[in-house]
PDB file of C-alpha atoms and ligand atoms in Angstrom:
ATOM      1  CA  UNK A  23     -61.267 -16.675 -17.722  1.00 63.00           C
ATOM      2  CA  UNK A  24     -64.927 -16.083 -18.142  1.00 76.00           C
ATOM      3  CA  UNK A  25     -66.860 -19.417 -17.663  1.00 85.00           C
ATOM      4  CA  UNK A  26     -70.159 -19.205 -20.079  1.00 86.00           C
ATOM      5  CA  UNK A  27     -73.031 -20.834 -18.263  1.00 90.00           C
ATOM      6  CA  UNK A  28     -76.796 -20.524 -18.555  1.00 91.00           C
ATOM      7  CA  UNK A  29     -78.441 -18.428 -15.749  1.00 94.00           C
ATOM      8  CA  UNK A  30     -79.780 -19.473 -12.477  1.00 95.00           C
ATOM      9  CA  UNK A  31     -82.431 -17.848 -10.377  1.00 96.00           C
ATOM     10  CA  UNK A  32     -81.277 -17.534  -7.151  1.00 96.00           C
ATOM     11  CA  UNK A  33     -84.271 -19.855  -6.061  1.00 97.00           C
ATOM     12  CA  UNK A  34     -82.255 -22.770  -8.058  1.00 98.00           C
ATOM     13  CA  UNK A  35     -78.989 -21.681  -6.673  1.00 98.00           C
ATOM     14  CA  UNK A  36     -80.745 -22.543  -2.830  1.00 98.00           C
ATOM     15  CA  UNK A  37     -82.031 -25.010  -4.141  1.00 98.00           C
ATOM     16  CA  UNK A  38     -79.153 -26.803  -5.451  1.00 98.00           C
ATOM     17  CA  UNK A  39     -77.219 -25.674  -1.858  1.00 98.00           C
ATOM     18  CA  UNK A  40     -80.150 -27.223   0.443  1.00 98.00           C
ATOM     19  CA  UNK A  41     -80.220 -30.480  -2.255  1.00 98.00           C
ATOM     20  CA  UNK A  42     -76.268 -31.110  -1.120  1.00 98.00           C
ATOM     21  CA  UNK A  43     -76.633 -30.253   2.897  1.00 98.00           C
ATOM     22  CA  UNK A  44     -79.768 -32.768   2.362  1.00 98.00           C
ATOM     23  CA  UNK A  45     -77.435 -35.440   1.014  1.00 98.00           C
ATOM     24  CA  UNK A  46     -74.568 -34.628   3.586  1.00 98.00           C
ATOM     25  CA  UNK A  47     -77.153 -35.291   6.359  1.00 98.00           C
ATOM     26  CA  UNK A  48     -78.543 -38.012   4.716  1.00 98.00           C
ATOM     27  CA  UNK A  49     -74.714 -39.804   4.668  1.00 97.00           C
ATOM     28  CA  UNK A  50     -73.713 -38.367   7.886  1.00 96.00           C
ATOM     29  CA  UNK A  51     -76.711 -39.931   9.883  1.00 96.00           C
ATOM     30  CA  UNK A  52     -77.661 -36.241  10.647  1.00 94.00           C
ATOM     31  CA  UNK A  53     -78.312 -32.855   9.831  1.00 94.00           C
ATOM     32  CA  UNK A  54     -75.500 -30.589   9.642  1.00 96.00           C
ATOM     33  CA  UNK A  55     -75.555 -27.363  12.049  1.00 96.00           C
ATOM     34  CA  UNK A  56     -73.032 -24.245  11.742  1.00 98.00           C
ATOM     35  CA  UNK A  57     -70.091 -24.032  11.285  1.00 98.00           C
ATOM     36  CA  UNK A  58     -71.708 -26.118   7.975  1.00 98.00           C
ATOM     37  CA  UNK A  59     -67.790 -28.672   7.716  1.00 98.00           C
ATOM     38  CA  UNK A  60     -67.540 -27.967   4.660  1.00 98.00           C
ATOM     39  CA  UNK A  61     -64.173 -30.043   4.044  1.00 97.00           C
ATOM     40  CA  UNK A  62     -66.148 -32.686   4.992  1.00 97.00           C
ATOM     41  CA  UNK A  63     -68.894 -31.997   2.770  1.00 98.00           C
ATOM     42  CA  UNK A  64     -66.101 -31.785   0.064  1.00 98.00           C
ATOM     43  CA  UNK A  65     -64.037 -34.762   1.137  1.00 98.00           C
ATOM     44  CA  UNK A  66     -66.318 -37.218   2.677  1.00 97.00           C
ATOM     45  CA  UNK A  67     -70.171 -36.610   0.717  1.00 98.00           C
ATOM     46  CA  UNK A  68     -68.025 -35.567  -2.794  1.00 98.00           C
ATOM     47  CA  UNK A  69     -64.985 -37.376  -2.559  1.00 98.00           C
ATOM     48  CA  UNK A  70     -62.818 -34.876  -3.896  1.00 98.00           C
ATOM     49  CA  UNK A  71     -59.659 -34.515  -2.781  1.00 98.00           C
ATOM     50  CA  UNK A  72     -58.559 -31.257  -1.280  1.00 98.00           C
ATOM     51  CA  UNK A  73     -54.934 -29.639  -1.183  1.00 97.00           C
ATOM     52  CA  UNK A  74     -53.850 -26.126  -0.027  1.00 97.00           C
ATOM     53  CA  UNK A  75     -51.243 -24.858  -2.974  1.00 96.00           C
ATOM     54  CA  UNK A  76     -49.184 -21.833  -4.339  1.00 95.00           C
ATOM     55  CA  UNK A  77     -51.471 -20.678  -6.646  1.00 95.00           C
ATOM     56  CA  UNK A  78     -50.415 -17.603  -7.164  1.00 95.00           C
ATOM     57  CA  UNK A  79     -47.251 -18.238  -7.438  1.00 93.00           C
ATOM     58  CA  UNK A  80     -47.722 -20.876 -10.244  1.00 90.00           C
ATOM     59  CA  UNK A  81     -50.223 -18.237 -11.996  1.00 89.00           C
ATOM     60  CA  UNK A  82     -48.017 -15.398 -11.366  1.00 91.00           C
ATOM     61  CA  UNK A  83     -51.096 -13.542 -10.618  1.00 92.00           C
ATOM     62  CA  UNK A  84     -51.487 -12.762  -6.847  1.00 94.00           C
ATOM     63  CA  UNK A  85     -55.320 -12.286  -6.600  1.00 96.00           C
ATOM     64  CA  UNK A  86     -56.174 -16.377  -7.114  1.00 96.00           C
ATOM     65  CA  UNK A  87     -58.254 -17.535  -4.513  1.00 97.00           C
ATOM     66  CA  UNK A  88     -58.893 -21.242  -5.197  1.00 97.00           C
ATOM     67  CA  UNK A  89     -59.310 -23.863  -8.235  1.00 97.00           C
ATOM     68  CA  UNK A  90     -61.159 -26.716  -9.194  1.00 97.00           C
ATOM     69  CA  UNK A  91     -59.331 -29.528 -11.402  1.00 96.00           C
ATOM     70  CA  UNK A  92     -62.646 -31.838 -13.455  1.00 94.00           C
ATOM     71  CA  UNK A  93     -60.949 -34.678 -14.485  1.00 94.00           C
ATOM     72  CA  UNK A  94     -58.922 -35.137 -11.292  1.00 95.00           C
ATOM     73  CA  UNK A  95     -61.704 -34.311  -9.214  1.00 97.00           C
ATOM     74  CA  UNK A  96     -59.371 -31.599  -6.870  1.00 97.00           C
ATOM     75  CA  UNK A  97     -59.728 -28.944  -5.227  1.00 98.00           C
ATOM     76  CA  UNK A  98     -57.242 -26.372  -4.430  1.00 97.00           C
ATOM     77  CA  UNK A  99     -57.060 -23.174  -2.316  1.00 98.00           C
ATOM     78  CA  UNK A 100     -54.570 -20.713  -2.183  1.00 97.00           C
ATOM     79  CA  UNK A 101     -52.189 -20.926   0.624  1.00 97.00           C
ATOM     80  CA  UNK A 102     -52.497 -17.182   1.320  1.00 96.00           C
ATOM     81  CA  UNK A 103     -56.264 -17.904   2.818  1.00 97.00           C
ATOM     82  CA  UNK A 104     -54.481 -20.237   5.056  1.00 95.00           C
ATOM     83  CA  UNK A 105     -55.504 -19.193   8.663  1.00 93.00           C
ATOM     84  CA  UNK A 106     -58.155 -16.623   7.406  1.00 95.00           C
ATOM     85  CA  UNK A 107     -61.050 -18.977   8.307  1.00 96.00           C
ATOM     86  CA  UNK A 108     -64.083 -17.002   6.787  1.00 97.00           C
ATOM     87  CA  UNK A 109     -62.319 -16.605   3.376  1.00 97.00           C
ATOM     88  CA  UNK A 110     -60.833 -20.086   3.452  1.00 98.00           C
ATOM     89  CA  UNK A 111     -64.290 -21.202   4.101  1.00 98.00           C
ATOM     90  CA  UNK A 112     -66.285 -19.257   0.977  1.00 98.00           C
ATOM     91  CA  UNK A 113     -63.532 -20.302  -1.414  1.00 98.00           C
ATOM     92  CA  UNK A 114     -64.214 -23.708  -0.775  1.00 98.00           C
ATOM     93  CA  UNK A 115     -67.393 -23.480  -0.730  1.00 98.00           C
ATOM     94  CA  UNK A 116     -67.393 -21.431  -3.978  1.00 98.00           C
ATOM     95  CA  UNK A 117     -65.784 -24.358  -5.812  1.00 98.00           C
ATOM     96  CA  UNK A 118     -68.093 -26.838  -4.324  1.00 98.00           C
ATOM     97  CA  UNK A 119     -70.552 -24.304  -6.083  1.00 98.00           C
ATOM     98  CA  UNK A 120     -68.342 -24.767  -9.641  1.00 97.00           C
ATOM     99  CA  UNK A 121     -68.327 -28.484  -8.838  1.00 98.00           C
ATOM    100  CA  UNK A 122     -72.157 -28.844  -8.623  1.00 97.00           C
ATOM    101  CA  UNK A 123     -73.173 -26.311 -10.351  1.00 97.00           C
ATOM    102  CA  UNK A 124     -71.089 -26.111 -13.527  1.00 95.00           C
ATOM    103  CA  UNK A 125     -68.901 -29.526 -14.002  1.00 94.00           C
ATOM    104  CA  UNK A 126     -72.167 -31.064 -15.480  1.00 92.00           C
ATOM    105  CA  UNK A 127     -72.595 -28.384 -17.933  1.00 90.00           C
ATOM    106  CA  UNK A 128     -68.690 -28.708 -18.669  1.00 90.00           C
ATOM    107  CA  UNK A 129     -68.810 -32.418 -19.052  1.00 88.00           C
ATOM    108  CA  UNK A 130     -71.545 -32.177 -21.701  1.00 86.00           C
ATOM    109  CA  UNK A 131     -68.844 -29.965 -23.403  1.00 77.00           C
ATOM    110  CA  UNK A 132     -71.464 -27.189 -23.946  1.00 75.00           C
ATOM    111  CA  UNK A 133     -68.750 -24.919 -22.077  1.00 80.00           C
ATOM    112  CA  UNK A 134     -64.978 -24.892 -22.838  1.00 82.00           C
ATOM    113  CA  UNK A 135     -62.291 -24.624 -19.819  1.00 89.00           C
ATOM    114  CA  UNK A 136     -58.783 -23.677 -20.000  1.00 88.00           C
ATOM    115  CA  UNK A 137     -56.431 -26.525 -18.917  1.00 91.00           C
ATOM    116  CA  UNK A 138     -53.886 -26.029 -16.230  1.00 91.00           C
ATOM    117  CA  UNK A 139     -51.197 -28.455 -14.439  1.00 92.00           C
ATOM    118  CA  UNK A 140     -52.650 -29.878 -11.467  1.00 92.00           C
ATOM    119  CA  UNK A 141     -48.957 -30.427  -9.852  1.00 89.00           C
ATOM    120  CA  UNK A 142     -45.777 -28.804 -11.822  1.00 85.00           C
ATOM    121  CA  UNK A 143     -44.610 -30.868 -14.976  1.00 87.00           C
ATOM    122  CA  UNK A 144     -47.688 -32.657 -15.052  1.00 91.00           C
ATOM    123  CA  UNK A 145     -49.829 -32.875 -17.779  1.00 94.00           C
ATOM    124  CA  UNK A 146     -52.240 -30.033 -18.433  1.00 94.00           C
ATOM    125  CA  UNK A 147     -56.173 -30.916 -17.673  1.00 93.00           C
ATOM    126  CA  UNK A 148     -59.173 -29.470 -17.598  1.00 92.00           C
ATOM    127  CA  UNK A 149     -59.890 -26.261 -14.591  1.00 94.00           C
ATOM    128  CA  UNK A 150     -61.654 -23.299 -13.265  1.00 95.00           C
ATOM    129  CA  UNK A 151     -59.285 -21.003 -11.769  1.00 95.00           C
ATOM    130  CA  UNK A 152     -60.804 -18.426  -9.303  1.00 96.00           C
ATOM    131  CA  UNK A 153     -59.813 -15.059  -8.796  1.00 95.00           C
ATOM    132  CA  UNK A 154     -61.101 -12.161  -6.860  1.00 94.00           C
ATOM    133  CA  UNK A 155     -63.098  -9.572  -7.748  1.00 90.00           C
ATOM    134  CA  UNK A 156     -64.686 -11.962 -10.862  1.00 90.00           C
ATOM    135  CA  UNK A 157     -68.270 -10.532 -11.121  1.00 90.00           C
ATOM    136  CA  UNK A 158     -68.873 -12.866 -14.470  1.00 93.00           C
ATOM    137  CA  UNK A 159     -72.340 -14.841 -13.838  1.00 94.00           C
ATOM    138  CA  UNK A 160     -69.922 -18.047 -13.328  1.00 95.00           C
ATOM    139  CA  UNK A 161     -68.527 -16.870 -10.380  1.00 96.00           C
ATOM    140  CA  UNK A 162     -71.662 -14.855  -8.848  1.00 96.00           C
ATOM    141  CA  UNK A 163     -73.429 -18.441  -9.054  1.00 97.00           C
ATOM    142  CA  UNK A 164     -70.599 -19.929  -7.240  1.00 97.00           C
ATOM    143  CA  UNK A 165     -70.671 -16.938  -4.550  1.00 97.00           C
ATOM    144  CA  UNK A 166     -74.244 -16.919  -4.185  1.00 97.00           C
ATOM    145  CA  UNK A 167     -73.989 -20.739  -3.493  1.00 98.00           C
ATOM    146  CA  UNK A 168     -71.413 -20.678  -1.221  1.00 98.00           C
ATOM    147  CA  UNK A 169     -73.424 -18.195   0.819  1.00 98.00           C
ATOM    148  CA  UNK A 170     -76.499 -20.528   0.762  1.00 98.00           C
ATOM    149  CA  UNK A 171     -74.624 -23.273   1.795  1.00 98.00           C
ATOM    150  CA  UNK A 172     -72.634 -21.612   4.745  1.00 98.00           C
ATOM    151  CA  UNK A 173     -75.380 -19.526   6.065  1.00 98.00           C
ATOM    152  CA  UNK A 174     -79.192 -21.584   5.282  1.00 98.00           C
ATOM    153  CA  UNK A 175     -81.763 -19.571   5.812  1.00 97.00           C
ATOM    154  CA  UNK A 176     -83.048 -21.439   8.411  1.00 96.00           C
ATOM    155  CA  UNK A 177     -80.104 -21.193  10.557  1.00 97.00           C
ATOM    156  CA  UNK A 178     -79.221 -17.850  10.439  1.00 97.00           C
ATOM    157  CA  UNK A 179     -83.273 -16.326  10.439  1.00 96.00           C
ATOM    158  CA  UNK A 180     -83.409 -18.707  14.213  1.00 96.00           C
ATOM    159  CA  UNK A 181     -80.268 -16.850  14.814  1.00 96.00           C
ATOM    160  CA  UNK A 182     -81.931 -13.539  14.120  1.00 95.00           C
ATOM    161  CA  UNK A 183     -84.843 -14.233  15.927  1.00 93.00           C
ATOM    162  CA  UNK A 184     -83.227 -15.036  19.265  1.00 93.00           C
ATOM    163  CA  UNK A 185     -81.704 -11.979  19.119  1.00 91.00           C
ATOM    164  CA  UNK A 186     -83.869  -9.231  17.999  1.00 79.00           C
ATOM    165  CA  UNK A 187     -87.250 -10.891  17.439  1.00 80.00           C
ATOM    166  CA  UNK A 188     -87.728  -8.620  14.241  1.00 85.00           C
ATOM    167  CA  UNK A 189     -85.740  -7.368  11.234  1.00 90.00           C
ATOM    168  CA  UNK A 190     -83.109  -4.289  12.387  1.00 92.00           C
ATOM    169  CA  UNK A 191     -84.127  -1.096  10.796  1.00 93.00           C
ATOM    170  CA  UNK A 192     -81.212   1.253  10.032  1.00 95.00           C
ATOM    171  CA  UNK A 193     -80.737   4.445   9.282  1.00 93.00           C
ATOM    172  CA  UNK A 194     -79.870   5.165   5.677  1.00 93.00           C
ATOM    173  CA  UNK A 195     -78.512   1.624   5.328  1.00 94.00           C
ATOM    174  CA  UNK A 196     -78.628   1.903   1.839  1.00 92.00           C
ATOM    175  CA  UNK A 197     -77.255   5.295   1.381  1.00 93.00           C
ATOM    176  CA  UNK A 198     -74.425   4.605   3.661  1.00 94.00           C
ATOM    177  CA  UNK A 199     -73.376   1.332   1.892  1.00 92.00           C
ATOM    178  CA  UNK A 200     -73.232   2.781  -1.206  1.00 92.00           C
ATOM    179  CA  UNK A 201     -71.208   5.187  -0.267  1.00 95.00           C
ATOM    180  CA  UNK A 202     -68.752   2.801   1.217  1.00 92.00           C
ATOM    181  CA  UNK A 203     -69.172   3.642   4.700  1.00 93.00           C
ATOM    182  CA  UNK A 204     -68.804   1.276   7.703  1.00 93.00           C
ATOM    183  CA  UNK A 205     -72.128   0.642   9.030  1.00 96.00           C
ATOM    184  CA  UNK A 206     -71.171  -0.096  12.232  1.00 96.00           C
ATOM    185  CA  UNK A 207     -75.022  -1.310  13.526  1.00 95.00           C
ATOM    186  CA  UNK A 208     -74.584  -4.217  10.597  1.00 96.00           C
ATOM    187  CA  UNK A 209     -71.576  -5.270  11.309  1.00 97.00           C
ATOM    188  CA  UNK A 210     -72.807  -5.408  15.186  1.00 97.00           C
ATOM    189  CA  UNK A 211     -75.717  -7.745  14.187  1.00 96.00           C
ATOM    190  CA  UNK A 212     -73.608 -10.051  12.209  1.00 97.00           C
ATOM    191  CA  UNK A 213     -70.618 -10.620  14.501  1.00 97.00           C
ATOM    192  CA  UNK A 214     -73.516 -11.330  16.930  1.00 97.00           C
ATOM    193  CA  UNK A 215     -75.460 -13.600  14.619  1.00 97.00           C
ATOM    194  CA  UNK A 216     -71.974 -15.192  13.790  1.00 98.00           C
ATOM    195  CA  UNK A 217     -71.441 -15.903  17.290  1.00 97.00           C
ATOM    196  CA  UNK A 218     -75.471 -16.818  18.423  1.00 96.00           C
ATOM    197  CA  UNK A 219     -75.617 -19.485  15.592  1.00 97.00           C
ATOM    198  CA  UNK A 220     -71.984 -20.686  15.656  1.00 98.00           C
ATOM    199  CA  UNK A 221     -71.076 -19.563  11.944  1.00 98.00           C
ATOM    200  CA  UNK A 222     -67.859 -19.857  12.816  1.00 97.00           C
ATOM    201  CA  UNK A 223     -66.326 -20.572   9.548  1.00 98.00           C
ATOM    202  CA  UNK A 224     -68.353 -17.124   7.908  1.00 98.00           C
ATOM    203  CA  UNK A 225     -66.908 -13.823   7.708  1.00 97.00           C
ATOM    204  CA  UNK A 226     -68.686 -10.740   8.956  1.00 97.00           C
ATOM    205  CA  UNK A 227     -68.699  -8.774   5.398  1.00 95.00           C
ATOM    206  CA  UNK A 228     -70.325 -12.414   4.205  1.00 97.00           C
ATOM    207  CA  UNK A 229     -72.775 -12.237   6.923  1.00 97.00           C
ATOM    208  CA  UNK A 230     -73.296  -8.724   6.662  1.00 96.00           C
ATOM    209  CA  UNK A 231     -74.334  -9.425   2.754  1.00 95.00           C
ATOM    210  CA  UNK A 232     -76.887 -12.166   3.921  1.00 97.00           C
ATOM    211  CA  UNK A 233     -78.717 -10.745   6.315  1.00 96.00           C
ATOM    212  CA  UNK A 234     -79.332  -7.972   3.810  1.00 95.00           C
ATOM    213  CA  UNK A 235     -80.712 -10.545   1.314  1.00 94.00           C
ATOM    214  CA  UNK A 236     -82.529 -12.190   3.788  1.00 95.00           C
ATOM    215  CA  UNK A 237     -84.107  -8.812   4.609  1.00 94.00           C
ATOM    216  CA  UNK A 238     -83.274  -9.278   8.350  1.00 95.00           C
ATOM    217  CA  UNK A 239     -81.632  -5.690   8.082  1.00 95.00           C
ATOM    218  CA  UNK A 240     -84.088  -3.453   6.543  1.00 93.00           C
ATOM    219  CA  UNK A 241     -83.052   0.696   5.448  1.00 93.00           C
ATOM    220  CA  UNK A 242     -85.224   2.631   8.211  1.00 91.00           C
ATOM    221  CA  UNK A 243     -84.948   5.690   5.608  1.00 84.00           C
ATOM    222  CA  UNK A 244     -86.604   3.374   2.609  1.00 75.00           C
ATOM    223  CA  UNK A 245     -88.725   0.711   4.635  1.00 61.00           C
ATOM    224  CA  UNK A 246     -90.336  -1.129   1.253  1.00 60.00           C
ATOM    225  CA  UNK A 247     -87.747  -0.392  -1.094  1.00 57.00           C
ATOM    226  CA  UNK A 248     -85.638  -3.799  -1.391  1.00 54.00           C
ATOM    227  CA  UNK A 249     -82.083  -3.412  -1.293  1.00 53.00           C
ATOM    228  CA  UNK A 250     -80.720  -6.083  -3.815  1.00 52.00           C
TER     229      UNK A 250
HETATM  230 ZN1   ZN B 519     -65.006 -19.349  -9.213  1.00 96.49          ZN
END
């Protein structure tokens, strides 16, 4: 299913990520630190009810990841991600994105959704099913604010800092990426990032994507040329 939605810079996709961790701290009593509780966030700040579910099964199609029920107000994940923290994590945080960022657009019925059973034999409503590998602008929004909301800026950049003091340059970072090598030095300086600044509930490949687009890693080989 291919949501239709209007764009968003990525400046208002941070934006609308910062807005909700500003709200969660304002109705927690305090700012929230990684690993960002995002089932909280969800739960508590939303109140949407959460539920881990066969998916996949129900779909028949075994690369489902999580889905978001409008009228009901419900979240579900996949019970495959069960255990897999980091993925577990992003999914929900991806539908949070859905929740924010495209529910209003749906409700003004500018956008149609498919509808879908929330439990078996029950009546078909209203949801955005996600599935991997979905690169329509839907689902990058929801990714992009997912990452903004696990990993803010602030948190991992202090992470960074205490670390290495300045950006990593790497040899042919770009080159070697493309290519679809391990870059072993990146993956280094995001498990330790991950560990520094407690983002326990991020994977490395999610850190590893952020700390490119927060230019923390830069491509020794290239020095100006941006990498997104
Ligand atoms: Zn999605």
């Amino acid at each position: 299913m291919v949501l239709k939605v209007p764009f968003l810079a990525d400046s208002q996709l941070e934006s609308a990520a910062t807005e909700l961790l500003r709200k969660y701290a304002k109705w927690k009593g305090s700012p929230p630190r990684p690993p960002i509780p995002v089932d909280d966030l969800v739960e508590g700040l939303l109140e949407l009810s959460l539920s881990i579910g066969e998916l996949r099964a129900r779909l028949g199609k075994n690369d489902v990841l999580g889905a978001t029920w409008l009228d009901e107000g419900h979240i579900m994940i996949d019970s495959s991600l069960e255990g897999s923290e980091g993925r577990f994590s992003f999914t929900l945080a991806h539908e949070t994105g859905h929740w924010v960022l495209h529910r209003p657009i749906i409700e003004m019925e500018k956008v149609t959704v498919p509808l879908f059973a929330l439990e078996p034999n029950a009546k078909a409503t209203p949801a955005i099913i996600c599935r991997d590998g979905q690169r329509d602008s839907a689902e990058i929004q929801a990714d992009r604010f997912a990452a903004y909301l696990l990993m803010p800026a602030t948190d991992v950049r202090a992470a960074a800092k205490a670390i290495n003091g300045e950006p990593l340059a790497i040899e042919r970072l770009e080159a070697r990426r493309k290519a679809g090598e391990l870059v072993t030095e990146l993956k280094s300086l995001a498990a330790e990032i991950i560990e520094r600044g407690s983002f326990t509930n991020v994977s490395n490949q999610a850190m590893q994507i952020r700390l490119i687009a927060l230019k923390l890693v830069t491509d020794a080989s290239h020095p100006q040329q941006s990498l997104l």
